[in-house]
Short mmCIF file of C-alpha atoms and ligand atoms in Angstrom, two decimals:
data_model
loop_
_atom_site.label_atom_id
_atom_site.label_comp_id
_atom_site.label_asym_id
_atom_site.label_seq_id
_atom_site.Cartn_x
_atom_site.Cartn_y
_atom_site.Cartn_z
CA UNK A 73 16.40 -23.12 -8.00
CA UNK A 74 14.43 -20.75 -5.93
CA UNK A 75 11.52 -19.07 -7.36
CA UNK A 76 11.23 -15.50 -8.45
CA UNK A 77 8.64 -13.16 -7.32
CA UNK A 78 8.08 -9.91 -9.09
CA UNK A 79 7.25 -7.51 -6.41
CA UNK A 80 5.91 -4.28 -8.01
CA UNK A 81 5.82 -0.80 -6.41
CA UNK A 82 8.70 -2.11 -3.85
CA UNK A 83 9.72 1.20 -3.09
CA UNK A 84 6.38 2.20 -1.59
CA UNK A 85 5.13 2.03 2.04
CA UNK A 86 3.53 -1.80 1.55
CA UNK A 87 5.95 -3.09 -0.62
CA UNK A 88 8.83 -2.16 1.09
CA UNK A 89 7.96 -3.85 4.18
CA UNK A 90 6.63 -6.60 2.27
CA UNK A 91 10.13 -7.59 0.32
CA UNK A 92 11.67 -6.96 3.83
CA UNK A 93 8.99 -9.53 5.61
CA UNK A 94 9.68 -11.90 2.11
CA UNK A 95 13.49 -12.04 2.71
CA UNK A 96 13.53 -12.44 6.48
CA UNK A 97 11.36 -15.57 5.84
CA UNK A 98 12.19 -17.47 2.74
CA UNK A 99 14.28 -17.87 0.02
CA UNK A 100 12.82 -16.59 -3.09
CA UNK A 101 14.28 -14.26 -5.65
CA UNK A 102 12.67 -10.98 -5.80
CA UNK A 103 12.89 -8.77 -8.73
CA UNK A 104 11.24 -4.87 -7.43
CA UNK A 105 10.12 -2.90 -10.41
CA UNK A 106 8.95 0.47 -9.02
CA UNK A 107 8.90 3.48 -10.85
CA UNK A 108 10.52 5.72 -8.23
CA UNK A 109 7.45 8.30 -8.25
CA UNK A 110 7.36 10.88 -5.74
CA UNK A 111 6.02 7.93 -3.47
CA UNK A 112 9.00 5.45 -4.42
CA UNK A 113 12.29 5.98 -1.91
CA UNK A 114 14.87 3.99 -2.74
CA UNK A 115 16.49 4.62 0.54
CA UNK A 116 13.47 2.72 2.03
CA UNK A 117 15.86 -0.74 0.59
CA UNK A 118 19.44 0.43 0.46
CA UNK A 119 20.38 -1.98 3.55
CA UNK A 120 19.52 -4.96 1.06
CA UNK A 121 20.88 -4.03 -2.18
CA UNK A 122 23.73 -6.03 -1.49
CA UNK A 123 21.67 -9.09 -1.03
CA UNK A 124 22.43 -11.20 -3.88
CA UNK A 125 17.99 -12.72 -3.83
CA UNK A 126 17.18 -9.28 -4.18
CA UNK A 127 17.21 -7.48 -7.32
CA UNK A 128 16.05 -3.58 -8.39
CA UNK A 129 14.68 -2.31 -11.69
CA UNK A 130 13.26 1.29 -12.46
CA UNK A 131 10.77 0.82 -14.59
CA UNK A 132 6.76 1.21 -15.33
CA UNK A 133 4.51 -1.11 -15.18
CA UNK A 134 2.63 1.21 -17.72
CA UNK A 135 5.37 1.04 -20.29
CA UNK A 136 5.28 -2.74 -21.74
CA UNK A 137 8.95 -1.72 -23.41
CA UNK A 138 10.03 -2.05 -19.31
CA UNK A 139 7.78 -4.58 -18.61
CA UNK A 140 9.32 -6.99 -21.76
CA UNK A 141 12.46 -6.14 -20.53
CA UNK A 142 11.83 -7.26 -16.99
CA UNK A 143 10.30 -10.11 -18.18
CA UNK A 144 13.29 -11.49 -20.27
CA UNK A 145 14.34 -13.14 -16.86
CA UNK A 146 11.87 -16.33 -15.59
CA UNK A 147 9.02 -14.60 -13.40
CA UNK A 148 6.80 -17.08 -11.45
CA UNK A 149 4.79 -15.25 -9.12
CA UNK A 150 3.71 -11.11 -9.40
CA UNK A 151 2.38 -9.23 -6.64
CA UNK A 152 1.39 -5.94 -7.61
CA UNK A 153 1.06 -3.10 -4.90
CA UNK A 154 2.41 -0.69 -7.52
CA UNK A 155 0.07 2.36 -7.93
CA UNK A 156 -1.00 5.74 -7.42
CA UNK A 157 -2.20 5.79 -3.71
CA UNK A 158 -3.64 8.50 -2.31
CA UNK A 159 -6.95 9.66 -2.59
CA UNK A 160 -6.24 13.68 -2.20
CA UNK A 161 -3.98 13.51 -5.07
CA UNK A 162 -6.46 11.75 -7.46
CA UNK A 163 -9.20 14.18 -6.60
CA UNK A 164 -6.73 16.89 -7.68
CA UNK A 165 -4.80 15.36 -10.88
CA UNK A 166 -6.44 11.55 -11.90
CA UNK A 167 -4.93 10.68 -14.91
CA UNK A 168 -1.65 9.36 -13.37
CA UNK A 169 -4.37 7.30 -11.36
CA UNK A 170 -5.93 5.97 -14.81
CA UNK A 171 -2.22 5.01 -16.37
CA UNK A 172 -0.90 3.49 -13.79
CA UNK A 173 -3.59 1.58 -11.42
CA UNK A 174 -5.62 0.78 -14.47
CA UNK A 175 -3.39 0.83 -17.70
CA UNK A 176 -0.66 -0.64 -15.53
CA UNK A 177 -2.32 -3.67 -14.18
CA UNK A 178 -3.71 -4.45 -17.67
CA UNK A 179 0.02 -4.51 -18.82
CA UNK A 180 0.80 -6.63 -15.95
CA UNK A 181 -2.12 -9.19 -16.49
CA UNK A 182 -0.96 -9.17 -20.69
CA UNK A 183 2.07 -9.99 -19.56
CA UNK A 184 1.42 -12.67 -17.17
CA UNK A 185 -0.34 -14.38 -19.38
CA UNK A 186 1.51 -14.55 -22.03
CA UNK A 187 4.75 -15.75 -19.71
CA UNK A 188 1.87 -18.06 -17.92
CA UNK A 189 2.99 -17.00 -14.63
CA UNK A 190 2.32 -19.27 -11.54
CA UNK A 191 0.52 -16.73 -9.59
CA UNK A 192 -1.00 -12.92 -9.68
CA UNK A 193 -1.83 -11.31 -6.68
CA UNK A 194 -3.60 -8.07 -6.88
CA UNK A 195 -3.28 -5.94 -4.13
CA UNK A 196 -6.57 -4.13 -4.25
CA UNK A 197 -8.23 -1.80 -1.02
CA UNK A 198 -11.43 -1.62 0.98
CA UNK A 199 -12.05 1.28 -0.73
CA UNK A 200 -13.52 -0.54 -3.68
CA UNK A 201 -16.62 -0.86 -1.85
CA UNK A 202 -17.56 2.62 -1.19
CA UNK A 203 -18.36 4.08 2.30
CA UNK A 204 -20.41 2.18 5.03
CA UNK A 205 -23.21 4.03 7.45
CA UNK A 206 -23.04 3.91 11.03
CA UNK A 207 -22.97 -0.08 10.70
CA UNK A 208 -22.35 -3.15 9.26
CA UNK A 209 -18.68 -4.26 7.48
CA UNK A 210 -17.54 -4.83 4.16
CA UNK A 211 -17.73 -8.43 3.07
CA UNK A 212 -16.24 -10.25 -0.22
CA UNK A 213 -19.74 -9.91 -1.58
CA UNK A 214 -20.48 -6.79 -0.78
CA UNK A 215 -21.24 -4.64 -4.04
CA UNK A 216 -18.13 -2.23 -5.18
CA UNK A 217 -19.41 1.18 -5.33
CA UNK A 218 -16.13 3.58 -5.23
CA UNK A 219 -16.53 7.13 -5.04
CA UNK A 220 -13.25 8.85 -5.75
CA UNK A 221 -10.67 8.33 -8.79
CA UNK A 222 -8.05 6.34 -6.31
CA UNK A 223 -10.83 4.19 -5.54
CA UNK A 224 -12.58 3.87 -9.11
CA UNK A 225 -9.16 3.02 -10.93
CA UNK A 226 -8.34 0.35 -8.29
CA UNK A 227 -11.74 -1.04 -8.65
CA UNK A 228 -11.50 -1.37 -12.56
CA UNK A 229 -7.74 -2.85 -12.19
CA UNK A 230 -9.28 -6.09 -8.81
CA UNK A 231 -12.43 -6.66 -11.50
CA UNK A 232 -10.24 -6.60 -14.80
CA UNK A 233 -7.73 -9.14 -12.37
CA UNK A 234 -10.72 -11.18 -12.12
CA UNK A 235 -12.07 -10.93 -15.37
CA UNK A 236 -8.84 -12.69 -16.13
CA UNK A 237 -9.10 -15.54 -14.24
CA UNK A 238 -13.05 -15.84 -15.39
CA UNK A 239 -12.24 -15.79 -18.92
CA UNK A 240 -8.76 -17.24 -19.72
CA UNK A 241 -8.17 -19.71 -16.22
CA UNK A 242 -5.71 -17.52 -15.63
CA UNK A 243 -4.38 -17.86 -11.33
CA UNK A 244 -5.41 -14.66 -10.10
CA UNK A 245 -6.06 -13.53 -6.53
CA UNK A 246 -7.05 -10.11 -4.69
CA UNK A 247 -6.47 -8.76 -1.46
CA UNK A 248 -8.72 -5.80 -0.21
CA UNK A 249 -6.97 -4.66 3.11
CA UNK A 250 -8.32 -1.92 5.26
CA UNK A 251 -6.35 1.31 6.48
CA UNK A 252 -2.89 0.47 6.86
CA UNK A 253 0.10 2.22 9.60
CA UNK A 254 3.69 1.50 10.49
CA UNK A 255 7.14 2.46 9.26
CA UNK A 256 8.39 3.66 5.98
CA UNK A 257 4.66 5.42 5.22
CA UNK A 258 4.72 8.45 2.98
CA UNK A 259 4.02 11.58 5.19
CA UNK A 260 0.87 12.52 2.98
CA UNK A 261 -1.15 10.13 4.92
CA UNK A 262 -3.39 11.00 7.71
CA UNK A 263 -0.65 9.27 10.82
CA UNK A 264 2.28 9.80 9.40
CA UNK A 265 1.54 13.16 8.23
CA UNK A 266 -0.06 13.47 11.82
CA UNK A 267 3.09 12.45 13.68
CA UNK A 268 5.60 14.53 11.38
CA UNK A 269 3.49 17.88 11.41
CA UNK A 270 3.29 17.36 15.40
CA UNK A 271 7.18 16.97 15.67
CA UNK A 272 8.04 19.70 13.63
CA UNK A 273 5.41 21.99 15.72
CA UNK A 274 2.74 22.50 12.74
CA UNK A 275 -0.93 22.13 12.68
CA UNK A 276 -2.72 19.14 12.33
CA UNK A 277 -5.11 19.22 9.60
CA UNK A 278 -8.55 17.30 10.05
CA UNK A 279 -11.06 16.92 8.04
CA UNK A 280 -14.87 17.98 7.83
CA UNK A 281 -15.81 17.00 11.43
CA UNK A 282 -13.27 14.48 11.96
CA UNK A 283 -15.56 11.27 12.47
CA UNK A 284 -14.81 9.71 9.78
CA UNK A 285 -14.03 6.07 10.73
CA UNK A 286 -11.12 3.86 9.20
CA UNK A 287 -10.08 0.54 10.08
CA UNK A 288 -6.70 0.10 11.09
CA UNK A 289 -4.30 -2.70 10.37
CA UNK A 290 -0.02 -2.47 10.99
CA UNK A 291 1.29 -3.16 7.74
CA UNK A 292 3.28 -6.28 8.71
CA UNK A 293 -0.17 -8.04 9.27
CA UNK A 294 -1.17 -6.71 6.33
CA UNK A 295 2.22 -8.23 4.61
CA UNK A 296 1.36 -11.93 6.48
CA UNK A 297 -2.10 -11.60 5.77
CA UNK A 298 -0.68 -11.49 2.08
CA UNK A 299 2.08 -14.13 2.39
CA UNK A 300 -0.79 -16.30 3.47
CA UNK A 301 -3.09 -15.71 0.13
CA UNK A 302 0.05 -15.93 -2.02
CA UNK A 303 0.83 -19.42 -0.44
CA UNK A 304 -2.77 -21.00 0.23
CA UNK A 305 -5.01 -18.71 -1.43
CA UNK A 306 -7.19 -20.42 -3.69
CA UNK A 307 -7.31 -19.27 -7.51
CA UNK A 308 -9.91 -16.96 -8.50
CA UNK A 309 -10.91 -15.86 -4.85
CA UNK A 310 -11.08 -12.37 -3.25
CA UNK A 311 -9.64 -11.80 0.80
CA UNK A 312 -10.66 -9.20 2.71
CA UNK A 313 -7.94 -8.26 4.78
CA UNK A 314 -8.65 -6.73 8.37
CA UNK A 315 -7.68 -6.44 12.11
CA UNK A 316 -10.85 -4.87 13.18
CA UNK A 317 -9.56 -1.75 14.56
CA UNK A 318 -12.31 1.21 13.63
CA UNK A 319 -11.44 4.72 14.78
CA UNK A 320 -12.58 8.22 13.93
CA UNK A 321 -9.81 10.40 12.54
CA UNK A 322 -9.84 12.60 15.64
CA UNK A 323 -9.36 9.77 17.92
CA UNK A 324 -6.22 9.11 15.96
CA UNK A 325 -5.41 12.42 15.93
CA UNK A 326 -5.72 12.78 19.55
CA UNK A 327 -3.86 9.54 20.00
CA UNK A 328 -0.18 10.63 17.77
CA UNK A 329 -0.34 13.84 20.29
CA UNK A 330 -0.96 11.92 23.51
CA UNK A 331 1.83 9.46 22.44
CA UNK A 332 4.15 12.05 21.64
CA UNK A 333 2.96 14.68 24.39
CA UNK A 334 1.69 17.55 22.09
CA UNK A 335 -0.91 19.67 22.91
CA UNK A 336 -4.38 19.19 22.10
CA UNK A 337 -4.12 22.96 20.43
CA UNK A 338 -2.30 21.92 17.40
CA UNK A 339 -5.55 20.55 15.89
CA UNK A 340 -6.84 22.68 13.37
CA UNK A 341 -10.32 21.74 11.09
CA UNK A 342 -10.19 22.30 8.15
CA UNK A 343 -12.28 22.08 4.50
CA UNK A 344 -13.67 18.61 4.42
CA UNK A 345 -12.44 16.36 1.09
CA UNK A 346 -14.66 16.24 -1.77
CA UNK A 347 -17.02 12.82 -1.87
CA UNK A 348 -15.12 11.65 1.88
CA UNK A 349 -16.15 7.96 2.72
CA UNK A 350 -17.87 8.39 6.04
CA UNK A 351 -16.79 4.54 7.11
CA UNK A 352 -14.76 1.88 6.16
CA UNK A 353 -15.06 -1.40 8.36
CA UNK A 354 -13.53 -4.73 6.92
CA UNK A 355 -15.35 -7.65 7.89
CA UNK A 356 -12.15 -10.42 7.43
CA UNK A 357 -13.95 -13.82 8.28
CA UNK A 358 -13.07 -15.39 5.06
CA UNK A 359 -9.46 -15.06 5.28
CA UNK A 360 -9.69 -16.14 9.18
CA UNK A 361 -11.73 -19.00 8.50
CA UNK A 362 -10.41 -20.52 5.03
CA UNK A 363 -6.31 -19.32 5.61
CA UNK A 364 -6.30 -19.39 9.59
CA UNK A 365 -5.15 -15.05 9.38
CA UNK A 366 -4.41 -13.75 13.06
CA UNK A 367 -3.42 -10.06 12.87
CA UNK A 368 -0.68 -9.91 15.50
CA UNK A 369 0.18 -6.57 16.62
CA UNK A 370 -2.04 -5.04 19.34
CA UNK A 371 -3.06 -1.29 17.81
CA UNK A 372 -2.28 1.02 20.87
CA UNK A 373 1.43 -0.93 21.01
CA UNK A 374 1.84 -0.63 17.25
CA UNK A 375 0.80 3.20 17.00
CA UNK A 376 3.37 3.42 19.93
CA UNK A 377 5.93 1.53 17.75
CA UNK A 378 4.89 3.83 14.77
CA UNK A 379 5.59 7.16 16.34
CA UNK A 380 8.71 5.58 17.82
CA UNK A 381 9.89 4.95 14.38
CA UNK A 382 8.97 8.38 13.18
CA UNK A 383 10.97 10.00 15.72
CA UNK A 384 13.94 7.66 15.47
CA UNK A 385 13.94 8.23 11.73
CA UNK A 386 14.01 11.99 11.53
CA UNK A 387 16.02 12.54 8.78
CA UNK A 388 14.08 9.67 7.00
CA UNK A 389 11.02 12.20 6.96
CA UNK A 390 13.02 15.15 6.80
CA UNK A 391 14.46 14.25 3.79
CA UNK A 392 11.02 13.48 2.05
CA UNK A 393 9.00 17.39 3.40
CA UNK A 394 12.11 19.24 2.35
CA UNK A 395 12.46 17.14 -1.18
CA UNK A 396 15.56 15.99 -0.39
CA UNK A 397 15.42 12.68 -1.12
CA UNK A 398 14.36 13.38 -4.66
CA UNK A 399 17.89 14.58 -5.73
CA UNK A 400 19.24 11.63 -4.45
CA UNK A 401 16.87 9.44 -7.51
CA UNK A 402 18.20 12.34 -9.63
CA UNK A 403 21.73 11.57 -8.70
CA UNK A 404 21.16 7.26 -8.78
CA UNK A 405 18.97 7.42 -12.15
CA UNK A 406 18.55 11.07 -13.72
CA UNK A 407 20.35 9.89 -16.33
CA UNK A 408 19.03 6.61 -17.17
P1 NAD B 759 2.76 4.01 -1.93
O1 NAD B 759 2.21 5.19 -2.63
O2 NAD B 759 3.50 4.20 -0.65
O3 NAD B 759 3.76 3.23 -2.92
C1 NAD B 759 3.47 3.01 -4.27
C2 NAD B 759 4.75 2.55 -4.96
O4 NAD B 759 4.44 2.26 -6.33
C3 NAD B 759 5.85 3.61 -4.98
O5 NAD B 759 7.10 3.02 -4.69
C4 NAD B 759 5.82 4.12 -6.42
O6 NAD B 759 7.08 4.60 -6.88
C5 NAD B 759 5.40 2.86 -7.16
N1 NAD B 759 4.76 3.17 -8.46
C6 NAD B 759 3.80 4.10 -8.71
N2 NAD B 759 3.49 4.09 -10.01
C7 NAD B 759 4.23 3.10 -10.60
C8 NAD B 759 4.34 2.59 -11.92
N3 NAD B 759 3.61 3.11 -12.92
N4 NAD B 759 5.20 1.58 -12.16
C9 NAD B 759 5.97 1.06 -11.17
N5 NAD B 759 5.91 1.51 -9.90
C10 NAD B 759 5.05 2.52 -9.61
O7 NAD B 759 1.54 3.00 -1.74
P2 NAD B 759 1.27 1.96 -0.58
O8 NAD B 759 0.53 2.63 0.52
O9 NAD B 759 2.49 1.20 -0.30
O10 NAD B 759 0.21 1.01 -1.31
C11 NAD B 759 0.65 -0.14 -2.05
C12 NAD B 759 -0.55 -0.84 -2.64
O11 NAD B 759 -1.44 -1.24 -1.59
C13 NAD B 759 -1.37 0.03 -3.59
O12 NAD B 759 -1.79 -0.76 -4.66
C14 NAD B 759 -2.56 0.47 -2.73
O13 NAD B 759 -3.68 0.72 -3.53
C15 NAD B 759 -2.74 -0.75 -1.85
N6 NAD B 759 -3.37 -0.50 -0.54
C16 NAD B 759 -2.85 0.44 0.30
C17 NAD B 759 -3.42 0.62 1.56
C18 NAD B 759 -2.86 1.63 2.53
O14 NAD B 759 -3.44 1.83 3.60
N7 NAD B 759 -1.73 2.26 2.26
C19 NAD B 759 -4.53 -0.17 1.95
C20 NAD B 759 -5.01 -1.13 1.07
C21 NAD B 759 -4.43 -1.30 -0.17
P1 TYD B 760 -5.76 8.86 4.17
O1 TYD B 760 -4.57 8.54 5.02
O2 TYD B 760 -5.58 9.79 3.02
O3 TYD B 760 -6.36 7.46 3.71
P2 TYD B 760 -7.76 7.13 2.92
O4 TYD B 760 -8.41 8.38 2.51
O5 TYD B 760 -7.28 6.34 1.75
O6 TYD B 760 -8.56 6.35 3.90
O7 TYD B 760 -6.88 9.46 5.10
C1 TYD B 760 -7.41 8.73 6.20
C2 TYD B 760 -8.53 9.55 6.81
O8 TYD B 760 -7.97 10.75 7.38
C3 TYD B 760 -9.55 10.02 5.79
O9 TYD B 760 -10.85 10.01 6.41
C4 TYD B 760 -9.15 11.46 5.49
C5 TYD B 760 -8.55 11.93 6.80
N1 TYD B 760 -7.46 12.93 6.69
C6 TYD B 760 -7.52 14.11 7.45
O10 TYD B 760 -8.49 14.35 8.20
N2 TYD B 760 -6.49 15.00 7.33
C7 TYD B 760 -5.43 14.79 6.51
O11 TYD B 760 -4.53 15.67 6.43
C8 TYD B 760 -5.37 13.58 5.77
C9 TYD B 760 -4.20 13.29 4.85
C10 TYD B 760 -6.41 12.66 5.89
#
């Protein structure tokens, strides 16, 4: 019988394409627990809902009464992208940050263990080790030093993950992935909030001088880079996950209006975010060397593939800035 893989946080921008790159290549089971926050969009899977190795709960993975109940099927593998993800909103209102990315994953890990699950992967972020100067890269080794509540909670859940293979043997791994793009992202984040404030003829917000530097990967490199860890990955270890694509937020900026041929004069600065990470720069060596990772998609092609996507998917993005798509969770589980 195929294996089962609870995918957490399935609903999300990650996990979404991730159970989408799962199914197109192998034959697993997946159970998707995801909360349906304001970040979950069920719509993001309702092609595959009639796929009978694909399976959707609504459920917390800070409530263990959901977690038992998921758990009264065989689970053999969890990957856990569910969590609070964006760094504006946990600067603003943290404690859904502290239940979910920390209380959550301790659930998860409880759980795991006591079901002695084949695998854990914990999908952690770059962001664990603070912000960079003008050089250098982050490395496995590299000290964690997060600066904002996003970042601090998803620290204590990757060390707590490893704390659990350390003390009880248990088969953890982590992924910390750079800056990811591509389809199905929630328009709070700096391109897809770019692309859908240029189509819609507002201003494009940027931050403090706008050189801050991320690293960009496409998410369905991101997704391999994961399949890879999940398959080879040895126990206990840590991956960087990269494609070693720095930019400063302008040049993105810059880029999204070029693509979509938008003036220059919709860029408006703006009050720079409390404790902003100058630079984030992934070194990904390990994951190169020890799993053979390639990312595939060339940036400039996949930003061009990203806008694409925006614009073909109007009503996609629509739905989410006009709130939309949150009657249609009222409609499918208000009364659950
Ligand atoms: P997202 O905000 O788009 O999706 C998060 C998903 O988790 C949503 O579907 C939401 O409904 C669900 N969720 C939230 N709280 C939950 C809970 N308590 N129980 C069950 N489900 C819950 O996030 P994303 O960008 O897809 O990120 C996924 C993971 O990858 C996160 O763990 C994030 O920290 C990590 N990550 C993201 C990036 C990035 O660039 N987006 C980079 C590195 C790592
Ligand atoms: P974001 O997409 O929130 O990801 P993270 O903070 O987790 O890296 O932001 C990416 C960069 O873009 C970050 O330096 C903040 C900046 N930014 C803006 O300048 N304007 C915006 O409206 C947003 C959302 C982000």
């Amino acid at each position: 019988m195929a294996e089962t893989i609870l995918v957490t946080g399935g609903c999300g921008f990650i996990g979404t394409n991730f159970v989408r790159h799962m199914l197109g290549k192998y034959d697993y089971h997946i159970i998707n627990l995801d909360k349906l926050t304001y970040a979950g969009n069920l719509e993001n899977l309702q092609d595959i809902t009639g796929d009978d190795r694909y399976t959707f709960v609504k459920g917390d993975i800070a409530d263990t009464a959901d977690l038992e109940r998921v758990f009264e099927r065989t689970i053999d593998v969890i990957v856990n992208f569910a969590a609070e993800s964006h760094v504006d909103r946990s600067i603003i209102d943290p404690d859904a940050f502290i239940k979910t990315n920390i209380n959550g994953t301790f659930n998860l890990l409880e759980m795991a263990r006591k079901k002695k699950v084949r695998r854990f992967v914990q999908i952690s972020t770059d962001e664990v080790y603070g912000s960079l100067g003008a050089t250098g890269a982050f490395r496995e080794d590299t000290p964690l030093a997060p600066n904002s509540p996003y970042s601090a909670s998803k620290t204590s859940a990757d060390i707590l993950a490893i704390a659990y293979f350390k003390t009880y043997g248990m088969p953890v791994l982590v992924t910390r992935c750079s800056n990811n793009y591509g389809p199905y992202q929630f328009p709070e984040k700096l391109i897809p909030l770019m692309i859908t404030n240029a189509l819609a003829g507002m201003e494009l917000p940027v931050y403090g001088d706008g050189l801050n530097v991320r690293d960009w990967i496409h998410v369905i490199d991101h997704c391999a880079a994961i399949d890879l860890v999940l398959h080879r990955g040895e126990d206990g270890n840590v991956y960087n996950i990269g494609a070693g694509k720095e930019k400063t937020n302008i040049d993105i900026v810059r880029l999204v209006l070029e693509i979509l041929g938008r003036p220059e004069s919709l860029i408006r600065y703006v009050k720079d975010r409390p404790g902003h990470d100058r630079r984030y720069a992934i070194d990904s060596g390990k994951i190169t060397k020890n799993l053979g990772f390639r990312p595939s998609v060339d940036f400039a092609e996949g930003m061009r593939q990203t806008v694409q996507w925006y614009v073909e998917n109007k009503g996609w993005w629509e739905r989410i800035k006009t709130g939309a798509y949150l009657d249609y969770y009222e409609k499918m589980y208000g009364n659950r």
